[in-house]
Amino acid sequence: MSVDSLSQMISLLSDVHSRLQGLRNAPAALLKTSISFSSPTIRNDFEKAKLLTETIRSDSVQAALQTAAQSAATHSQDKLDLNIRREIRKRRRVSLFLSRSSVLNSNSRPPSPGSPQPYVPHDHRNASLFPSDVIPPLQCHDLPDYIREFNRTHSSRLHIWTRVRGSTQLGNPAVVRFTIRDVLVCYITMEYSTSESVLVTESIAAFGPREKKSPHSQSDYLVYQTLSQQIARMLQSHPRVSFQSIMNLLCAYEGLFIERCATCERVLSAEGHVPPVARVWMREGGWEARHISCAQV
Ligand SMILES: [Zn+2]
């Protein structure tokens, strides 16, 4: 590939990136103020989003993104690694934006099947949805031992939940109850196949510590409803995340009602009076609490 066409691709992507940055605050502005959908600013933002979507879907930008991805795969081991990772993250943000703007704009075509759409939080300090897994994902026959060890080493509690009281047989789907005293109860529903016994998390439902609800119902409280929705979005982006990573995440909710949002430094959000229910994994610094609206800006 010639230097000319490469530099052309880079300037194309830089342009897309800066237009995208310009629009990043639009969803938050929409949430934070009471201006109506018909306001000229909002209409203008929607128009910009639509135009940007078209640019990103154009053959030239798609080709540039593909070249970037191939180059990343080839050079992932060398010193360019960091910069390329940034490029990939940029690309993911572009895809995320695409998927969001197609929700907002029902007339636009859905993204092409090949385009990846993982949710990657916007941050400069190596943020990711989950810590990267270094140990093999837990299998169903290892669950009892895992639970015993967990309860021995943590202040929160894990139990296998069964429909029939007193039964110890692990069902499929298997349900595990996770409790942080006076903070929350979560039911984690997992499935496994007989050939591959790795536990795959299907859903997580959060409840208040004193709510008596079944694992597949919904909490009566907004904070736990929002928390369940937030975790559902994370699972959707990482459907094969290990049970250990899930537990790592859930333990980060111990300070649910006292931890301040890392972005706005408040406990209760300005809009919904809900504490920071989003958790973002920072490679330097562990889990960070954020309000949902603050995590997206
Ligand atoms: Zn906040």
PDB file of C-alpha atoms and ligand atoms in Angstrom:
ATOM      1  CA  MET A   1       0.000   0.000   0.000  1.00  0.00           C
ATOM      2  CA  SER A   2       1.325   3.449  -0.918  1.00  0.00           C
ATOM      3  CA  VAL A   3       2.134   6.079   1.677  1.00  0.00           C
ATOM      4  CA  ASP A   4      -0.391   8.366   0.011  1.00  0.00           C
ATOM      5  CA  SER A   5      -3.322   6.021   0.393  1.00  0.00           C
ATOM      6  CA  LEU A   6      -2.287   5.244   3.972  1.00  0.00           C
ATOM      7  CA  SER A   7      -2.147   8.909   4.935  1.00  0.00           C
ATOM      8  CA  GLN A   8      -5.481   9.407   3.201  1.00  0.00           C
ATOM      9  CA  MET A   9      -6.960   6.634   5.355  1.00  0.00           C
ATOM     10  CA  ILE A  10      -5.485   8.143   8.507  1.00  0.00           C
ATOM     11  CA  SER A  11      -6.932  11.560   7.778  1.00  0.00           C
ATOM     12  CA  LEU A  12     -10.317   9.963   7.005  1.00  0.00           C
ATOM     13  CA  LEU A  13     -10.311   8.191  10.363  1.00  0.00           C
ATOM     14  CA  SER A  14      -9.106  11.300  12.205  1.00  0.00           C
ATOM     15  CA  ASP A  15     -11.983  13.243  10.699  1.00  0.00           C
ATOM     16  CA  VAL A  16     -14.496  10.573  11.733  1.00  0.00           C
ATOM     17  CA  HIS A  17     -12.966  10.523  15.201  1.00  0.00           C
ATOM     18  CA  SER A  18     -13.210  14.266  15.747  1.00  0.00           C
ATOM     19  CA  ARG A  19     -16.799  14.396  14.458  1.00  0.00           C
ATOM     20  CA  LEU A  20     -17.632  11.542  16.799  1.00  0.00           C
ATOM     21  CA  GLN A  21     -16.054  13.346  19.748  1.00  0.00           C
ATOM     22  CA  GLY A  22     -18.110  16.407  18.876  1.00  0.00           C
ATOM     23  CA  LEU A  23     -21.279  14.368  19.210  1.00  0.00           C
ATOM     24  CA  ARG A  24     -20.369  12.464  22.352  1.00  0.00           C
ATOM     25  CA  ASN A  25     -22.034  14.945  24.678  1.00  0.00           C
ATOM     26  CA  ALA A  26     -25.305  14.951  22.782  1.00  0.00           C
ATOM     27  CA  PRO A  27     -26.914  11.930  24.524  1.00  0.00           C
ATOM     28  CA  ALA A  28     -26.006  13.323  27.966  1.00  0.00           C
ATOM     29  CA  ALA A  29     -27.404  16.746  27.077  1.00  0.00           C
ATOM     30  CA  LEU A  30     -30.581  15.045  25.956  1.00  0.00           C
ATOM     31  CA  LEU A  31     -30.872  13.270  29.318  1.00  0.00           C
ATOM     32  CA  LYS A  32     -29.836  16.136  31.523  1.00  0.00           C
ATOM     33  CA  THR A  33     -32.105  18.891  30.292  1.00  0.00           C
ATOM     34  CA  SER A  34     -35.792  19.118  29.790  1.00  0.00           C
ATOM     35  CA  ILE A  35     -35.611  20.422  26.217  1.00  0.00           C
ATOM     36  CA  SER A  36     -38.003  18.746  23.866  1.00  0.00           C
ATOM     37  CA  PHE A  37     -37.036  16.488  20.972  1.00  0.00           C
ATOM     38  CA  SER A  38     -38.141  19.111  18.499  1.00  0.00           C
ATOM     39  CA  SER A  39     -35.604  21.681  19.704  1.00  0.00           C
ATOM     40  CA  PRO A  40     -33.324  22.878  16.870  1.00  0.00           C
ATOM     41  CA  THR A  41     -30.139  21.845  18.746  1.00  0.00           C
ATOM     42  CA  ILE A  42     -31.343  18.292  19.183  1.00  0.00           C
ATOM     43  CA  ARG A  43     -32.575  18.118  15.598  1.00  0.00           C
ATOM     44  CA  ASN A  44     -29.204  19.411  14.453  1.00  0.00           C
ATOM     45  CA  ASP A  45     -27.420  16.743  16.510  1.00  0.00           C
ATOM     46  CA  PHE A  46     -29.590  13.999  15.061  1.00  0.00           C
ATOM     47  CA  GLU A  47     -28.817  15.295  11.578  1.00  0.00           C
ATOM     48  CA  LYS A  48     -25.078  15.297  12.341  1.00  0.00           C
ATOM     49  CA  ALA A  49     -25.315  11.775  13.754  1.00  0.00           C
ATOM     50  CA  LYS A  50     -27.098  10.615  10.614  1.00  0.00           C
ATOM     51  CA  LEU A  51     -24.473  12.141   8.329  1.00  0.00           C
ATOM     52  CA  LEU A  52     -21.656  10.675  10.390  1.00  0.00           C
ATOM     53  CA  THR A  53     -23.324   7.256  10.266  1.00  0.00           C
ATOM     54  CA  GLU A  54     -23.364   7.463   6.475  1.00  0.00           C
ATOM     55  CA  THR A  55     -19.697   8.494   6.392  1.00  0.00           C
ATOM     56  CA  ILE A  56     -18.705   5.594   8.646  1.00  0.00           C
ATOM     57  CA  ARG A  57     -20.608   3.138   6.486  1.00  0.00           C
ATOM     58  CA  SER A  58     -18.988   4.435   3.309  1.00  0.00           C
ATOM     59  CA  ASP A  59     -16.636   2.066   1.494  1.00  0.00           C
ATOM     60  CA  SER A  60     -13.588   4.272   2.016  1.00  0.00           C
ATOM     61  CA  VAL A  61     -13.978   4.483   5.811  1.00  0.00           C
ATOM     62  CA  GLN A  62     -14.807   0.785   6.095  1.00  0.00           C
ATOM     63  CA  ALA A  63     -11.671  -0.031   4.078  1.00  0.00           C
ATOM     64  CA  ALA A  64      -9.576   2.202   6.355  1.00  0.00           C
ATOM     65  CA  LEU A  65     -11.027   0.517   9.462  1.00  0.00           C
ATOM     66  CA  GLN A  66     -10.313  -2.891   8.001  1.00  0.00           C
ATOM     67  CA  THR A  67      -6.723  -1.932   7.208  1.00  0.00           C
ATOM     68  CA  ALA A  68      -6.312  -0.643  10.763  1.00  0.00           C
ATOM     69  CA  ALA A  69      -7.640  -3.920  12.178  1.00  0.00           C
ATOM     70  CA  GLN A  70      -5.377  -6.037   9.943  1.00  0.00           C
ATOM     71  CA  SER A  71      -2.405  -3.895  10.839  1.00  0.00           C
ATOM     72  CA  ALA A  72      -3.307  -4.253  14.525  1.00  0.00           C
ATOM     73  CA  ALA A  73      -3.422  -8.031  14.199  1.00  0.00           C
ATOM     74  CA  THR A  74      -0.020  -8.087  12.486  1.00  0.00           C
ATOM     75  CA  HIS A  75       1.715  -5.714  14.850  1.00  0.00           C
ATOM     76  CA  SER A  76       0.044  -6.564  18.117  1.00  0.00           C
ATOM     77  CA  GLN A  77       3.309  -7.740  19.628  1.00  0.00           C
ATOM     78  CA  ASP A  78       5.570  -4.840  18.833  1.00  0.00           C
ATOM     79  CA  LYS A  79       6.026  -1.401  20.250  1.00  0.00           C
ATOM     80  CA  LEU A  80       3.233   0.087  18.185  1.00  0.00           C
ATOM     81  CA  ASP A  81       0.879  -2.019  20.277  1.00  0.00           C
ATOM     82  CA  LEU A  82      -0.374   0.802  22.462  1.00  0.00           C
ATOM     83  CA  ASN A  83      -1.151   3.183  19.625  1.00  0.00           C
ATOM     84  CA  ILE A  84      -2.871   0.517  17.620  1.00  0.00           C
ATOM     85  CA  ARG A  85      -4.939  -0.496  20.592  1.00  0.00           C
ATOM     86  CA  ARG A  86      -6.072   3.092  20.773  1.00  0.00           C
ATOM     87  CA  GLU A  87      -7.028   2.899  17.117  1.00  0.00           C
ATOM     88  CA  ILE A  88      -9.004  -0.277  17.750  1.00  0.00           C
ATOM     89  CA  ARG A  89     -10.731   1.257  20.717  1.00  0.00           C
ATOM     90  CA  LYS A  90     -11.550   4.242  18.561  1.00  0.00           C
ATOM     91  CA  ARG A  91     -12.997   1.873  16.007  1.00  0.00           C
ATOM     92  CA  ARG A  92     -15.076   0.141  18.674  1.00  0.00           C
ATOM     93  CA  ARG A  93     -16.403   3.476  19.815  1.00  0.00           C
ATOM     94  CA  VAL A  94     -17.358   4.198  16.244  1.00  0.00           C
ATOM     95  CA  SER A  95     -19.265   0.905  16.069  1.00  0.00           C
ATOM     96  CA  LEU A  96     -20.901   1.607  19.420  1.00  0.00           C
ATOM     97  CA  PHE A  97     -21.973   4.979  18.209  1.00  0.00           C
ATOM     98  CA  LEU A  98     -23.303   3.382  15.042  1.00  0.00           C
ATOM     99  CA  SER A  99     -25.398   0.923  16.980  1.00  0.00           C
ATOM    100  CA  ARG A 100     -26.733   3.690  19.225  1.00  0.00           C
ATOM    101  CA  SER A 101     -27.523   6.057  16.407  1.00  0.00           C
ATOM    102  CA  SER A 102     -29.384   3.336  14.540  1.00  0.00           C
ATOM    103  CA  VAL A 103     -31.566   2.907  17.610  1.00  0.00           C
ATOM    104  CA  LEU A 104     -32.268   6.621  17.607  1.00  0.00           C
ATOM    105  CA  ASN A 105     -32.780   6.756  13.892  1.00  0.00           C
ATOM    106  CA  SER A 106     -35.108   3.968  12.857  1.00  0.00           C
ATOM    107  CA  ASN A 107     -34.889   4.821   9.151  1.00  0.00           C
ATOM    108  CA  SER A 108     -31.227   3.938   8.886  1.00  0.00           C
ATOM    109  CA  ARG A 109     -30.040   0.499   7.846  1.00  0.00           C
ATOM    110  CA  PRO A 110     -28.829  -1.829  10.610  1.00  0.00           C
ATOM    111  CA  PRO A 111     -25.032  -2.158  10.792  1.00  0.00           C
ATOM    112  CA  SER A 112     -23.643  -4.772   8.420  1.00  0.00           C
ATOM    113  CA  PRO A 113     -23.411  -8.250   9.996  1.00  0.00           C
ATOM    114  CA  GLY A 114     -19.616  -8.207   9.954  1.00  0.00           C
ATOM    115  CA  SER A 115     -19.220  -5.034  11.979  1.00  0.00           C
ATOM    116  CA  PRO A 116     -18.296  -5.640  15.611  1.00  0.00           C
ATOM    117  CA  GLN A 117     -20.215  -3.722  18.280  1.00  0.00           C
ATOM    118  CA  PRO A 118     -18.706  -4.391  21.675  1.00  0.00           C
ATOM    119  CA  TYR A 119     -19.469  -1.857  24.386  1.00  0.00           C
ATOM    120  CA  VAL A 120     -16.220  -0.242  25.471  1.00  0.00           C
ATOM    121  CA  PRO A 121     -16.433   2.611  27.955  1.00  0.00           C
ATOM    122  CA  HIS A 122     -14.816   5.855  26.904  1.00  0.00           C
ATOM    123  CA  ASP A 123     -11.740   6.459  28.995  1.00  0.00           C
ATOM    124  CA  HIS A 124      -8.054   7.104  28.574  1.00  0.00           C
ATOM    125  CA  ARG A 125      -6.732   4.953  31.399  1.00  0.00           C
ATOM    126  CA  ASN A 126      -7.249   1.471  30.011  1.00  0.00           C
ATOM    127  CA  ALA A 127     -10.896   1.054  30.913  1.00  0.00           C
ATOM    128  CA  SER A 128     -12.634  -2.205  30.078  1.00  0.00           C
ATOM    129  CA  LEU A 129     -15.881  -3.949  30.926  1.00  0.00           C
ATOM    130  CA  PHE A 130     -14.298  -6.792  32.880  1.00  0.00           C
ATOM    131  CA  PRO A 131     -10.780  -7.579  34.087  1.00  0.00           C
ATOM    132  CA  SER A 132      -9.124  -9.855  31.536  1.00  0.00           C
ATOM    133  CA  ASP A 133      -9.507 -13.517  32.483  1.00  0.00           C
ATOM    134  CA  VAL A 134      -6.269 -15.198  33.445  1.00  0.00           C
ATOM    135  CA  ILE A 135      -7.763 -18.382  34.875  1.00  0.00           C
ATOM    136  CA  PRO A 136      -9.954 -20.849  32.960  1.00  0.00           C
ATOM    137  CA  PRO A 137     -13.708 -20.190  33.312  1.00  0.00           C
ATOM    138  CA  LEU A 138     -15.443 -22.126  36.083  1.00  0.00           C
ATOM    139  CA  GLN A 139     -17.112 -25.435  35.203  1.00  0.00           C
ATOM    140  CA  CYS A 140     -20.294 -26.677  36.840  1.00  0.00           C
ATOM    141  CA  HIS A 141     -18.647 -29.500  38.812  1.00  0.00           C
ATOM    142  CA  ASP A 142     -16.208 -27.019  40.370  1.00  0.00           C
ATOM    143  CA  LEU A 143     -18.976 -24.715  41.606  1.00  0.00           C
ATOM    144  CA  PRO A 144     -19.465 -26.247  45.119  1.00  0.00           C
ATOM    145  CA  ASP A 145     -15.726 -25.981  45.862  1.00  0.00           C
ATOM    146  CA  TYR A 146     -15.622 -22.465  44.482  1.00  0.00           C
ATOM    147  CA  ILE A 147     -18.552 -21.403  46.688  1.00  0.00           C
ATOM    148  CA  ARG A 148     -16.961 -22.916  49.794  1.00  0.00           C
ATOM    149  CA  GLU A 149     -13.681 -21.110  49.121  1.00  0.00           C
ATOM    150  CA  PHE A 150     -15.500 -17.864  48.302  1.00  0.00           C
ATOM    151  CA  ASN A 151     -17.489 -17.878  51.544  1.00  0.00           C
ATOM    152  CA  ARG A 152     -14.331 -18.631  53.513  1.00  0.00           C
ATOM    153  CA  THR A 153     -12.459 -15.647  52.062  1.00  0.00           C
ATOM    154  CA  HIS A 154     -15.174 -12.990  51.546  1.00  0.00           C
ATOM    155  CA  SER A 155     -17.588 -11.081  53.745  1.00  0.00           C
ATOM    156  CA  SER A 156     -20.329 -11.451  51.104  1.00  0.00           C
ATOM    157  CA  ARG A 157     -22.082 -14.813  50.701  1.00  0.00           C
ATOM    158  CA  LEU A 158     -22.745 -17.257  47.866  1.00  0.00           C
ATOM    159  CA  HIS A 159     -25.310 -20.076  47.909  1.00  0.00           C
ATOM    160  CA  ILE A 160     -26.755 -22.449  45.352  1.00  0.00           C
ATOM    161  CA  TRP A 161     -30.435 -21.610  45.039  1.00  0.00           C
ATOM    162  CA  THR A 162     -32.925 -24.366  44.352  1.00  0.00           C
ATOM    163  CA  ARG A 163     -36.662 -24.281  43.827  1.00  0.00           C
ATOM    164  CA  VAL A 164     -37.109 -27.100  46.298  1.00  0.00           C
ATOM    165  CA  ARG A 165     -35.984 -26.212  49.802  1.00  0.00           C
ATOM    166  CA  GLY A 166     -33.218 -28.469  51.085  1.00  0.00           C
ATOM    167  CA  SER A 167     -32.283 -29.844  47.666  1.00  0.00           C
ATOM    168  CA  THR A 168     -28.579 -29.688  46.862  1.00  0.00           C
ATOM    169  CA  GLN A 169     -28.791 -30.897  43.268  1.00  0.00           C
ATOM    170  CA  LEU A 170     -27.392 -28.320  40.851  1.00  0.00           C
ATOM    171  CA  GLY A 171     -30.051 -27.582  38.231  1.00  0.00           C
ATOM    172  CA  ASN A 172     -29.541 -26.546  34.646  1.00  0.00           C
ATOM    173  CA  PRO A 173     -30.025 -23.620  34.445  1.00  0.00           C
ATOM    174  CA  ALA A 174     -28.232 -23.315  37.774  1.00  0.00           C
ATOM    175  CA  VAL A 175     -29.123 -20.418  40.057  1.00  0.00           C
ATOM    176  CA  VAL A 176     -26.726 -18.954  42.598  1.00  0.00           C
ATOM    177  CA  ARG A 177     -27.674 -16.359  45.209  1.00  0.00           C
ATOM    178  CA  PHE A 178     -25.105 -13.696  46.053  1.00  0.00           C
ATOM    179  CA  THR A 179     -25.649 -11.549  49.146  1.00  0.00           C
ATOM    180  CA  ILE A 180     -23.919  -8.420  50.403  1.00  0.00           C
ATOM    181  CA  ARG A 181     -25.418  -7.857  53.834  1.00  0.00           C
ATOM    182  CA  ASP A 182     -27.679  -4.791  54.024  1.00  0.00           C
ATOM    183  CA  VAL A 183     -26.780  -3.844  50.435  1.00  0.00           C
ATOM    184  CA  LEU A 184     -28.155  -6.277  47.887  1.00  0.00           C
ATOM    185  CA  VAL A 185     -29.110  -9.784  46.837  1.00  0.00           C
ATOM    186  CA  CYS A 186     -28.325 -10.977  43.303  1.00  0.00           C
ATOM    187  CA  TYR A 187     -29.562 -14.113  41.605  1.00  0.00           C
ATOM    188  CA  ILE A 188     -27.180 -15.356  38.935  1.00  0.00           C
ATOM    189  CA  THR A 189     -28.749 -17.749  36.444  1.00  0.00           C
ATOM    190  CA  MET A 190     -26.272 -19.904  34.508  1.00  0.00           C
ATOM    191  CA  GLU A 191     -26.470 -22.615  31.912  1.00  0.00           C
ATOM    192  CA  TYR A 192     -24.049 -25.352  30.895  1.00  0.00           C
ATOM    193  CA  SER A 193     -24.026 -28.036  28.260  1.00  0.00           C
ATOM    194  CA  THR A 194     -23.213 -31.665  29.031  1.00  0.00           C
ATOM    195  CA  SER A 195     -20.376 -31.705  26.512  1.00  0.00           C
ATOM    196  CA  GLU A 196     -18.828 -28.456  27.687  1.00  0.00           C
ATOM    197  CA  SER A 197     -19.512 -27.901  31.356  1.00  0.00           C
ATOM    198  CA  VAL A 198     -18.388 -24.261  31.466  1.00  0.00           C
ATOM    199  CA  LEU A 199     -20.903 -22.097  33.312  1.00  0.00           C
ATOM    200  CA  VAL A 200     -22.344 -19.414  31.036  1.00  0.00           C
ATOM    201  CA  THR A 201     -24.235 -16.621  32.772  1.00  0.00           C
ATOM    202  CA  GLU A 202     -27.677 -16.068  31.287  1.00  0.00           C
ATOM    203  CA  SER A 203     -28.970 -13.334  33.541  1.00  0.00           C
ATOM    204  CA  ILE A 204     -28.456 -11.529  36.826  1.00  0.00           C
ATOM    205  CA  ALA A 205     -31.281  -9.994  38.822  1.00  0.00           C
ATOM    206  CA  ALA A 206     -30.559  -7.628  41.709  1.00  0.00           C
ATOM    207  CA  PHE A 207     -32.886  -7.019  44.671  1.00  0.00           C
ATOM    208  CA  GLY A 208     -32.953  -5.179  47.947  1.00  0.00           C
ATOM    209  CA  PRO A 209     -31.578  -7.151  50.911  1.00  0.00           C
ATOM    210  CA  ARG A 210     -35.028  -7.619  52.411  1.00  0.00           C
ATOM    211  CA  GLU A 211     -37.035  -8.216  49.253  1.00  0.00           C
ATOM    212  CA  LYS A 212     -38.540 -11.688  49.058  1.00  0.00           C
ATOM    213  CA  LYS A 213     -38.639 -12.245  45.326  1.00  0.00           C
ATOM    214  CA  SER A 214     -37.976 -15.127  42.957  1.00  0.00           C
ATOM    215  CA  PRO A 215     -34.750 -15.117  40.847  1.00  0.00           C
ATOM    216  CA  HIS A 216     -36.655 -14.326  37.668  1.00  0.00           C
ATOM    217  CA  SER A 217     -38.782 -11.460  38.938  1.00  0.00           C
ATOM    218  CA  GLN A 218     -37.923  -7.774  39.227  1.00  0.00           C
ATOM    219  CA  SER A 219     -37.106  -5.592  42.203  1.00  0.00           C
ATOM    220  CA  ASP A 220     -39.639  -2.998  43.337  1.00  0.00           C
ATOM    221  CA  TYR A 221     -36.851  -0.428  43.720  1.00  0.00           C
ATOM    222  CA  LEU A 222     -35.444   1.730  40.941  1.00  0.00           C
ATOM    223  CA  VAL A 223     -31.843   1.354  42.095  1.00  0.00           C
ATOM    224  CA  TYR A 224     -31.932  -2.459  41.801  1.00  0.00           C
ATOM    225  CA  GLN A 225     -33.864  -2.328  38.525  1.00  0.00           C
ATOM    226  CA  THR A 226     -31.223   0.019  37.075  1.00  0.00           C
ATOM    227  CA  LEU A 227     -28.439  -2.170  38.433  1.00  0.00           C
ATOM    228  CA  SER A 228     -29.956  -5.284  36.823  1.00  0.00           C
ATOM    229  CA  GLN A 229     -30.271  -3.441  33.495  1.00  0.00           C
ATOM    230  CA  GLN A 230     -26.673  -2.241  33.670  1.00  0.00           C
ATOM    231  CA  ILE A 231     -25.347  -5.760  34.313  1.00  0.00           C
ATOM    232  CA  ALA A 232     -27.565  -7.116  31.524  1.00  0.00           C
ATOM    233  CA  ARG A 233     -25.883  -4.706  29.102  1.00  0.00           C
ATOM    234  CA  MET A 234     -22.446  -5.878  30.237  1.00  0.00           C
ATOM    235  CA  LEU A 235     -23.465  -9.519  29.764  1.00  0.00           C
ATOM    236  CA  GLN A 236     -24.798  -8.740  26.326  1.00  0.00           C
ATOM    237  CA  SER A 237     -21.384  -7.395  25.326  1.00  0.00           C
ATOM    238  CA  HIS A 238     -19.483 -10.246  27.003  1.00  0.00           C
ATOM    239  CA  PRO A 239     -21.781 -13.282  26.788  1.00  0.00           C
ATOM    240  CA  ARG A 240     -18.988 -15.760  27.633  1.00  0.00           C
ATOM    241  CA  VAL A 241     -17.545 -13.871  30.605  1.00  0.00           C
ATOM    242  CA  SER A 242     -16.388 -16.268  33.336  1.00  0.00           C
ATOM    243  CA  PHE A 243     -18.294 -16.789  36.585  1.00  0.00           C
ATOM    244  CA  GLN A 244     -15.168 -15.639  38.451  1.00  0.00           C
ATOM    245  CA  SER A 245     -15.240 -12.295  36.624  1.00  0.00           C
ATOM    246  CA  ILE A 246     -18.930 -11.930  37.444  1.00  0.00           C
ATOM    247  CA  MET A 247     -18.159 -12.457  41.111  1.00  0.00           C
ATOM    248  CA  ASN A 248     -15.314  -9.975  40.883  1.00  0.00           C
ATOM    249  CA  LEU A 249     -17.782  -7.428  39.500  1.00  0.00           C
ATOM    250  CA  LEU A 250     -20.544  -8.124  42.039  1.00  0.00           C
ATOM    251  CA  CYS A 251     -18.145  -7.756  44.966  1.00  0.00           C
ATOM    252  CA  ALA A 252     -17.480  -4.216  43.726  1.00  0.00           C
ATOM    253  CA  TYR A 253     -21.034  -3.265  44.777  1.00  0.00           C
ATOM    254  CA  GLU A 254     -20.267  -3.405  48.474  1.00  0.00           C
ATOM    255  CA  GLY A 255     -20.128   0.398  48.540  1.00  0.00           C
ATOM    256  CA  LEU A 256     -23.199   0.818  46.317  1.00  0.00           C
ATOM    257  CA  PHE A 257     -24.785   3.468  48.537  1.00  0.00           C
ATOM    258  CA  ILE A 258     -21.665   5.223  49.763  1.00  0.00           C
ATOM    259  CA  GLU A 259     -19.193   5.229  46.871  1.00  0.00           C
ATOM    260  CA  ARG A 260     -18.976   8.423  44.848  1.00  0.00           C
ATOM    261  CA  CYS A 261     -19.165   8.509  41.066  1.00  0.00           C
ATOM    262  CA  ALA A 262     -15.641   8.804  39.624  1.00  0.00           C
ATOM    263  CA  THR A 263     -16.863  11.285  37.017  1.00  0.00           C
ATOM    264  CA  CYS A 264     -19.126  13.751  38.842  1.00  0.00           C
ATOM    265  CA  GLU A 265     -17.965  12.884  42.377  1.00  0.00           C
ATOM    266  CA  ARG A 266     -21.512  12.739  43.717  1.00  0.00           C
ATOM    267  CA  VAL A 267     -23.252   9.798  45.342  1.00  0.00           C
ATOM    268  CA  LEU A 268     -26.737  10.443  43.990  1.00  0.00           C
ATOM    269  CA  SER A 269     -27.114  11.291  40.320  1.00  0.00           C
ATOM    270  CA  ALA A 270     -28.466  14.706  39.441  1.00  0.00           C
ATOM    271  CA  GLU A 271     -31.368  13.239  37.423  1.00  0.00           C
ATOM    272  CA  GLY A 272     -32.696  10.063  38.938  1.00  0.00           C
ATOM    273  CA  HIS A 273     -31.446  10.176  42.559  1.00  0.00           C
ATOM    274  CA  VAL A 274     -29.847   6.793  41.939  1.00  0.00           C
ATOM    275  CA  PRO A 275     -26.355   5.935  43.248  1.00  0.00           C
ATOM    276  CA  PRO A 276     -23.595   5.047  40.760  1.00  0.00           C
ATOM    277  CA  VAL A 277     -24.683   1.579  39.555  1.00  0.00           C
ATOM    278  CA  ALA A 278     -22.166   1.283  36.703  1.00  0.00           C
ATOM    279  CA  ARG A 279     -18.781  -0.260  37.368  1.00  0.00           C
ATOM    280  CA  VAL A 280     -15.908   0.306  34.967  1.00  0.00           C
ATOM    281  CA  TRP A 281     -12.747  -1.794  35.214  1.00  0.00           C
ATOM    282  CA  MET A 282      -9.599   0.358  35.162  1.00  0.00           C
ATOM    283  CA  ARG A 283      -6.377  -1.546  34.587  1.00  0.00           C
ATOM    284  CA  GLU A 284      -4.749   0.968  36.900  1.00  0.00           C
ATOM    285  CA  GLY A 285      -7.008   1.165  39.908  1.00  0.00           C
ATOM    286  CA  GLY A 286      -9.606  -1.626  39.778  1.00  0.00           C
ATOM    287  CA  TRP A 287     -13.368  -1.037  39.680  1.00  0.00           C
ATOM    288  CA  GLU A 288     -14.587   2.536  39.451  1.00  0.00           C
ATOM    289  CA  ALA A 289     -18.140   3.542  40.326  1.00  0.00           C
ATOM    290  CA  ARG A 290     -20.034   5.694  37.826  1.00  0.00           C
ATOM    291  CA  HIS A 291     -23.567   6.855  37.262  1.00  0.00           C
ATOM    292  CA  ILE A 292     -24.941   5.409  34.053  1.00  0.00           C
ATOM    293  CA  SER A 293     -25.187   8.873  32.500  1.00  0.00           C
ATOM    294  CA  CYS A 294     -21.636   9.695  33.642  1.00  0.00           C
ATOM    295  CA  ALA A 295     -20.208   6.428  32.276  1.00  0.00           C
ATOM    296  CA  GLN A 296     -21.352   7.305  28.757  1.00  0.00           C
ATOM    297  CA  VAL A 297     -19.869  10.774  28.481  1.00  0.00           C
TER     298      VAL A 297
HETATM  299 ZN    ZN B   1     -21.803  10.792  38.161  1.00  0.00          ZN
END
